[in-house]
Short mmCIF file of C-alpha atoms in Angstrom, two decimals:
data_model
loop_
_atom_site.label_atom_id
_atom_site.label_comp_id
_atom_site.label_asym_id
_atom_site.label_seq_id
_atom_site.Cartn_x
_atom_site.Cartn_y
_atom_site.Cartn_z
CA LEU A 1035 -38.16 -9.64 91.83
CA VAL A 1036 -36.29 -11.05 88.81
CA TYR A 1037 -39.58 -12.00 87.04
CA TYR A 1038 -39.94 -8.15 86.31
CA SER A 1039 -36.66 -7.76 84.64
CA PRO A 1040 -36.31 -7.48 81.01
CA ARG A 1041 -33.81 -10.29 80.72
CA TYR A 1042 -36.02 -12.62 82.39
CA LEU A 1043 -38.99 -11.78 80.28
CA GLY A 1044 -36.94 -12.13 77.24
CA LEU A 1045 -35.76 -15.69 78.60
CA ILE A 1046 -39.38 -16.82 79.03
CA GLN A 1047 -40.47 -15.26 75.64
CA ALA A 1048 -37.72 -17.26 73.97
CA LEU A 1049 -38.75 -20.39 75.76
CA CYS A 1050 -42.77 -20.10 75.62
CA GLY A 1051 -43.10 -17.89 72.38
CA GLY A 1052 -45.53 -15.09 72.15
CA GLU A 1053 -45.31 -11.30 72.10
CA ASN A 1054 -44.44 -8.91 75.03
CA ARG A 1055 -47.30 -6.64 75.71
CA SER A 1056 -45.99 -5.29 78.95
CA ILE A 1057 -47.33 -1.97 80.08
CA VAL A 1058 -45.16 0.84 81.29
CA ALA A 1059 -46.03 3.93 83.15
CA THR A 1060 -43.82 6.99 82.98
CA SER A 1061 -43.34 10.53 84.28
CA GLY A 1062 -41.32 12.44 81.90
CA ASP A 1063 -38.53 10.20 81.37
CA GLU A 1064 -38.78 8.17 84.34
CA ILE A 1065 -40.40 4.81 84.61
CA VAL A 1066 -42.82 4.84 87.77
CA GLY A 1067 -44.54 1.60 87.13
CA PHE A 1068 -44.53 -1.49 85.27
CA PHE A 1069 -46.87 -4.42 84.41
CA PRO A 1070 -45.24 -7.41 82.65
CA ILE A 1071 -47.58 -9.26 80.10
CA LEU A 1072 -46.72 -11.83 77.64
CA ALA A 1073 -49.38 -12.92 74.97
CA ARG A 1074 -49.41 -16.26 73.06
CA ARG A 1075 -51.74 -16.81 70.05
CA GLY A 1076 -53.14 -20.25 69.51
CA PRO A 1077 -56.03 -21.90 67.93
CA LEU A 1078 -58.65 -20.57 70.11
CA GLY A 1079 -57.25 -17.00 70.41
CA VAL A 1080 -54.90 -15.14 72.59
CA VAL A 1081 -53.76 -16.10 76.22
CA LEU A 1082 -52.39 -13.36 78.39
CA ASN A 1083 -50.06 -14.12 81.23
CA SER A 1084 -48.44 -12.00 83.81
CA SER A 1085 -46.38 -14.00 83.69
CA PRO A 1086 -45.94 -17.42 82.17
CA PHE A 1087 -43.51 -20.30 82.89
CA TYR A 1088 -43.90 -22.08 86.15
CA GLY A 1089 -45.85 -19.41 87.84
CA SER A 1090 -43.49 -16.51 87.40
CA ASN A 1091 -45.02 -13.63 89.55
CA GLY A 1092 -46.55 -10.73 87.82
CA GLY A 1093 -48.87 -7.82 88.38
CA ALA A 1094 -48.29 -4.22 88.81
CA ILE A 1095 -45.32 -2.59 90.52
CA ALA A 1096 -45.46 1.01 90.94
CA GLN A 1097 -44.29 4.07 93.10
CA ASP A 1098 -47.72 4.64 94.40
CA ALA A 1099 -51.14 2.96 94.64
CA SER A 1100 -52.75 5.16 91.96
CA ILE A 1101 -50.26 4.24 89.34
CA ARG A 1102 -50.76 0.85 90.36
CA ARG A 1103 -54.49 1.13 89.62
CA GLY A 1104 -54.10 2.80 86.28
CA LEU A 1105 -51.81 -0.20 85.16
CA THR A 1106 -54.35 -2.71 86.39
CA MET A 1107 -57.02 -0.80 84.41
CA ALA A 1108 -54.86 -0.96 81.29
CA TYR A 1109 -54.26 -4.71 81.95
CA ASN A 1110 -58.07 -5.35 82.19
CA GLU A 1111 -58.68 -3.69 78.93
CA CYS A 1112 -56.26 -6.19 77.13
CA ALA A 1113 -58.11 -8.97 79.32
CA THR A 1114 -61.56 -7.99 78.01
CA ALA A 1115 -60.44 -7.58 74.39
CA SER A 1116 -62.45 -9.87 71.83
CA GLU A 1117 -59.34 -11.73 70.83
CA THR A 1118 -58.54 -12.60 74.56
CA ILE A 1119 -59.81 -16.18 75.52
CA SER A 1120 -57.84 -16.46 78.72
CA SER A 1121 -55.82 -14.25 81.12
CA VAL A 1122 -54.06 -14.67 84.29
CA VAL A 1123 -52.25 -12.55 86.89
CA VAL A 1124 -49.83 -14.56 89.18
CA ALA A 1125 -49.79 -12.04 92.05
CA ASN A 1126 -46.45 -10.89 93.68
CA PRO A 1127 -46.41 -12.17 97.33
CA LEU A 1128 -44.42 -9.12 98.38
CA MET A 1129 -47.06 -6.68 96.98
CA PRO A 1130 -50.49 -6.17 98.61
CA ASP A 1131 -52.89 -8.04 96.46
CA ASP A 1132 -55.71 -5.30 96.41
CA GLN A 1133 -56.45 -4.68 92.80
CA VAL A 1134 -59.61 -5.40 91.09
CA TYR A 1135 -58.83 -7.63 88.10
CA HIS A 1136 -61.29 -8.88 85.36
CA GLU A 1137 -61.45 -12.56 86.61
CA THR A 1138 -63.90 -15.59 86.42
CA THR A 1139 -62.16 -17.70 88.78
CA THR A 1140 -58.95 -17.96 91.14
CA ASP A 1141 -56.21 -20.56 91.98
CA TYR A 1142 -53.44 -20.05 94.53
CA ARG A 1143 -50.12 -21.29 95.69
CA ILE A 1144 -48.18 -21.05 98.94
CA GLY A 1145 -45.23 -18.99 98.59
CA GLN A 1146 -42.33 -19.72 101.05
CA TRP A 1147 -39.62 -17.13 101.97
CA THR A 1148 -36.77 -17.39 104.48
CA ALA A 1149 -35.14 -14.11 105.79
CA LEU A 1150 -31.26 -14.21 105.40
CA PRO A 1151 -29.48 -13.20 108.37
CA SER A 1152 -27.33 -10.10 108.40
CA GLY A 1153 -24.54 -8.65 110.83
CA GLU A 1154 -22.31 -10.94 112.84
CA ALA A 1155 -22.15 -14.72 113.10
CA LEU A 1156 -24.24 -15.36 110.02
CA SER A 1157 -23.68 -18.99 110.06
CA ASP A 1158 -24.89 -19.27 113.57
CA GLN A 1159 -27.91 -17.05 112.94
CA LEU A 1160 -28.65 -19.29 109.94
CA MET A 1161 -28.36 -22.48 111.70
CA ALA A 1162 -30.41 -21.26 114.88
CA ALA A 1163 -33.33 -20.33 112.37
CA MET A 1164 -33.71 -23.66 111.07
CA HIS A 1165 -35.74 -26.53 112.45
CA SER A 1166 -33.67 -29.15 114.45
CA SER A 1167 -34.46 -31.88 111.60
CA ALA A 1168 -32.68 -29.44 109.02
CA ARG A 1169 -29.65 -29.33 111.38
CA ARG A 1170 -29.45 -33.09 111.72
CA ASN A 1171 -29.58 -33.43 107.88
CA ILE A 1172 -26.81 -31.11 107.51
CA ARG A 1173 -24.54 -32.75 110.09
CA LYS A 1174 -25.38 -36.15 108.40
CA ALA A 1175 -24.24 -34.87 105.07
CA GLU A 1176 -20.96 -33.63 106.44
CA LYS A 1177 -20.53 -37.10 108.34
CA ASN A 1178 -21.27 -38.82 105.02
CA GLY A 1179 -18.11 -36.71 103.73
CA LEU A 1180 -20.12 -34.57 101.29
CA SER A 1181 -18.56 -31.14 100.45
CA VAL A 1182 -20.32 -28.23 98.45
CA GLN A 1183 -18.99 -26.16 95.63
CA VAL A 1184 -19.95 -23.62 93.13
CA ASP A 1185 -19.15 -25.49 89.78
CA PHE A 1186 -20.64 -24.17 86.50
CA SER A 1187 -19.30 -27.04 84.64
CA ALA A 1188 -21.71 -29.11 86.39
CA LYS A 1189 -24.65 -27.74 84.01
CA ASP A 1190 -25.04 -31.03 82.20
CA PHE A 1191 -25.28 -33.03 85.48
CA LEU A 1192 -27.88 -30.62 86.83
CA ILE A 1193 -29.92 -30.76 83.61
CA GLU A 1194 -29.92 -34.41 83.49
CA THR A 1195 -30.52 -35.06 87.10
CA HIS A 1196 -33.38 -32.75 87.19
CA GLN A 1197 -34.90 -34.18 84.26
CA ASP A 1198 -34.73 -37.58 85.70
CA ASN A 1199 -36.29 -36.34 89.06
CA ILE A 1200 -39.13 -34.82 87.37
CA ARG A 1201 -39.77 -37.37 84.96
CA SER A 1202 -39.88 -39.92 87.70
CA LEU A 1203 -42.66 -37.88 89.40
CA GLY A 1204 -44.69 -37.57 86.01
CA GLY A 1205 -44.04 -33.79 86.04
CA LEU A 1206 -42.82 -31.38 83.36
CA ALA A 1207 -39.13 -30.77 83.67
CA LYS A 1208 -37.37 -27.64 82.38
CA SER A 1209 -35.78 -28.02 79.08
CA ARG A 1210 -32.07 -27.70 78.25
CA GLN A 1211 -32.78 -24.44 76.46
CA PHE A 1212 -33.96 -22.85 79.93
CA PHE A 1213 -30.50 -23.48 81.28
CA ASP A 1214 -28.89 -22.40 77.99
CA GLU A 1215 -31.02 -19.09 78.41
CA VAL A 1216 -29.93 -18.52 81.96
CA GLU A 1217 -26.33 -19.08 81.15
CA GLY A 1218 -26.62 -16.49 78.04
CA ARG A 1219 -28.60 -13.74 79.85
CA PHE A 1220 -27.18 -13.77 83.55
CA LYS A 1221 -23.78 -13.27 84.85
CA ALA A 1222 -22.05 -16.39 86.22
CA GLY A 1223 -20.71 -16.06 89.79
CA GLU A 1224 -22.85 -12.83 90.22
CA GLU A 1225 -26.45 -13.19 89.14
CA TYR A 1226 -26.59 -17.10 88.81
CA PHE A 1227 -24.88 -19.90 90.52
CA ILE A 1228 -24.63 -23.68 90.18
CA TYR A 1229 -23.96 -25.43 93.62
CA THR A 1230 -23.14 -29.13 93.58
CA ALA A 1231 -22.68 -31.48 96.44
CA VAL A 1232 -19.69 -33.89 95.72
CA LEU A 1233 -19.03 -37.43 97.26
CA ASP A 1234 -15.64 -38.98 96.54
CA GLY A 1235 -15.08 -36.27 93.73
CA VAL A 1236 -18.35 -37.14 92.07
CA PRO A 1237 -21.36 -34.91 92.15
CA ILE A 1238 -24.66 -36.36 93.48
CA ALA A 1239 -26.81 -33.34 94.01
CA ALA A 1240 -26.93 -29.81 92.29
CA LEU A 1241 -28.96 -26.45 92.82
CA LEU A 1242 -29.38 -23.46 90.35
CA VAL A 1243 -29.77 -20.18 92.12
CA LEU A 1244 -30.68 -16.68 90.53
CA CYS A 1245 -29.88 -13.51 92.17
CA TYR A 1246 -31.83 -10.46 91.64
CA GLY A 1247 -31.89 -7.21 93.77
CA GLU A 1248 -32.04 -8.51 97.30
CA THR A 1249 -33.65 -11.85 96.61
CA ALA A 1250 -31.88 -15.26 95.86
CA GLU A 1251 -34.25 -17.39 94.11
CA TYR A 1252 -34.27 -21.35 94.70
CA ILE A 1253 -34.74 -22.33 90.96
CA THR A 1254 -33.88 -26.02 90.19
CA PRO A 1255 -32.74 -28.61 92.63
CA ALA A 1256 -31.62 -32.12 91.57
CA VAL A 1257 -30.37 -35.22 93.47
CA VAL A 1258 -29.21 -38.47 92.28
CA THR A 1259 -32.07 -40.88 93.53
CA ASN A 1260 -30.01 -43.51 95.09
CA HIS A 1261 -28.10 -40.71 97.17
CA ARG A 1262 -31.08 -38.95 98.46
CA THR A 1263 -30.51 -40.36 102.00
CA LEU A 1264 -27.10 -38.66 102.31
CA GLN A 1265 -28.89 -35.41 102.78
CA ALA A 1266 -26.85 -33.51 99.93
CA LEU A 1267 -29.63 -30.95 99.29
CA PRO A 1268 -29.87 -29.72 102.87
CA LEU A 1269 -26.14 -29.16 102.95
CA ILE A 1270 -26.27 -27.22 99.48
CA VAL A 1271 -28.98 -25.02 100.79
CA ARG A 1272 -27.15 -24.03 103.98
CA THR A 1273 -24.10 -23.37 101.90
CA ALA A 1274 -25.94 -21.26 99.36
CA MET A 1275 -27.88 -19.41 102.01
CA LEU A 1276 -24.57 -18.47 103.94
CA ASP A 1277 -23.09 -17.20 100.44
CA MET A 1278 -26.05 -15.20 99.67
CA SER A 1279 -26.14 -13.61 103.22
CA HIS A 1280 -22.48 -12.92 102.79
CA ARG A 1281 -23.31 -11.05 99.39
CA GLY A 1282 -25.72 -8.90 101.29
CA LEU A 1283 -29.07 -10.46 99.97
CA ARG A 1284 -31.99 -10.21 102.33
CA TRP A 1285 -34.36 -13.06 101.13
CA TRP A 1286 -34.36 -16.66 99.82
CA ASN A 1287 -37.34 -17.22 97.77
CA TRP A 1288 -38.34 -20.93 97.70
CA GLY A 1289 -40.97 -20.30 94.95
CA GLY A 1290 -44.70 -21.34 94.99
CA THR A 1291 -45.89 -24.91 96.49
CA TRP A 1292 -49.04 -26.58 95.65
CA ALA A 1293 -51.44 -27.11 98.70
CA THR A 1294 -50.98 -31.01 97.75
CA GLN A 1295 -47.10 -31.01 97.92
CA ASP A 1296 -46.73 -31.70 101.78
CA GLY A 1297 -43.19 -33.17 101.40
CA VAL A 1298 -42.01 -30.08 99.36
CA TYR A 1299 -43.68 -27.72 101.86
CA ARG A 1300 -42.34 -29.36 104.80
CA PHE A 1301 -38.68 -29.46 103.38
CA LYS A 1302 -38.64 -25.67 102.76
CA ARG A 1303 -40.35 -25.03 106.42
CA LYS A 1304 -37.51 -26.88 108.06
CA PHE A 1305 -35.19 -23.83 106.83
CA GLY A 1306 -37.22 -21.18 108.43
CA ALA A 1307 -39.45 -20.42 105.64
CA GLU A 1308 -42.39 -18.21 106.24
CA ASP A 1309 -45.73 -18.61 104.32
CA ARG A 1310 -46.79 -15.97 101.82
CA ARG A 1311 -49.98 -17.15 99.94
CA TYR A 1312 -50.82 -15.79 96.64
CA THR A 1313 -53.53 -15.78 94.21
CA TYR A 1314 -53.79 -16.60 90.51
CA HIS A 1315 -56.26 -14.21 89.09
CA VAL A 1316 -57.74 -16.02 86.07
CA ALA A 1317 -60.42 -14.93 83.44
CA LEU A 1318 -61.80 -17.41 81.15
CA ASN A 1319 -63.78 -15.60 78.44
CA ASN A 1320 -64.22 -18.62 76.17
CA ASP A 1321 -65.90 -21.64 77.44
CA ALA A 1322 -64.33 -23.84 74.64
CA ILE A 1323 -61.32 -23.78 76.69
CA LEU A 1324 -62.82 -26.18 79.27
CA HIS A 1325 -63.59 -28.58 76.52
CA GLN A 1326 -59.91 -28.91 75.54
CA THR A 1327 -57.55 -31.82 77.11
CA ARG A 1328 -54.61 -30.79 79.31
CA SER A 1329 -52.42 -32.04 76.52
CA GLN A 1330 -54.07 -29.89 73.97
CA LEU A 1331 -53.47 -26.68 76.16
CA LEU A 1332 -49.88 -27.53 76.89
CA GLY A 1333 -49.33 -28.10 73.19
CA ASP A 1334 -51.15 -25.19 71.77
CA TYR A 1335 -49.97 -22.72 74.51
CA PRO A 1336 -46.59 -24.08 75.89
CA GLY A 1337 -45.62 -22.64 79.22
CA TYR A 1338 -48.58 -20.58 79.60
CA TYR A 1339 -51.40 -20.95 82.20
CA VAL A 1340 -54.80 -21.16 80.32
CA ALA A 1341 -57.13 -22.51 82.64
CA PRO A 1342 -57.16 -24.84 86.08
CA PHE A 1343 -56.61 -28.23 84.81
CA SER A 1344 -59.26 -29.36 87.56
CA GLN A 1345 -62.00 -27.41 85.74
CA LEU A 1346 -61.53 -29.03 82.40
CA VAL A 1347 -64.54 -31.15 81.20
CA ALA A 1348 -62.39 -33.30 78.80
CA ALA A 1349 -60.20 -35.87 80.15
#
């Protein structure tokens, strides 16, 4: 996954700050295992994440189980160090979650993945795998006169619309710096794409997609609020999935969904997504964490997962 790539780790380090303490296993000159870790020092001590920033997946990847165990043991030494107040491993849904971590509590997300078609008649295969409601939404978008194109000049539209969408939900939007970092670190038209849905020459929705290995990552969708009923996003998703299939990619990763996000979950499910639940392995080494407020933790450790907010004593 892209979350293990040096460029992505550099991206989130630029955004969230901290030190790269990733662990590498080698055999001679060959890298045979890797455990991404970023560490952020704050008022209470050091927080370790594998990895920070919107639940980027982490944990050990290796050529065999014994190397994975060795990497996990090395991580546990870091997680139990006296300066470490909190640590978390966001498990990789494509790997067996069979490691013994230093942990005191757990959290989880529902990963959703769609297998992209291959071979002949890609469009027919893709549409057949979708729920009938997704197909109806796509037809409605086409009937409404929408068209989809890749348009890197729509970056500002994507940023502003995304931030408006998230603010209206009371959430934490991605900063402009995130999109600048993507643009600076990944190749446009090969490793990242900005899809836009256009009505009468005006963009009304957009989607940022990252490509790495055999996986397309559904990163940032955005839709102009008063145009939601036109079903622009389903049309964008269908177009992007088909493009990724033609490029030979195998998977479309929708990312993690909270158990409470019923609407988001159902939207992804319409496109043939299968569930891959994964765990946040959390260790709280300092009870003082639980007496902080959410805003304090977000301010002192921006982008890092410090503790489940539901367990905080302070309001």
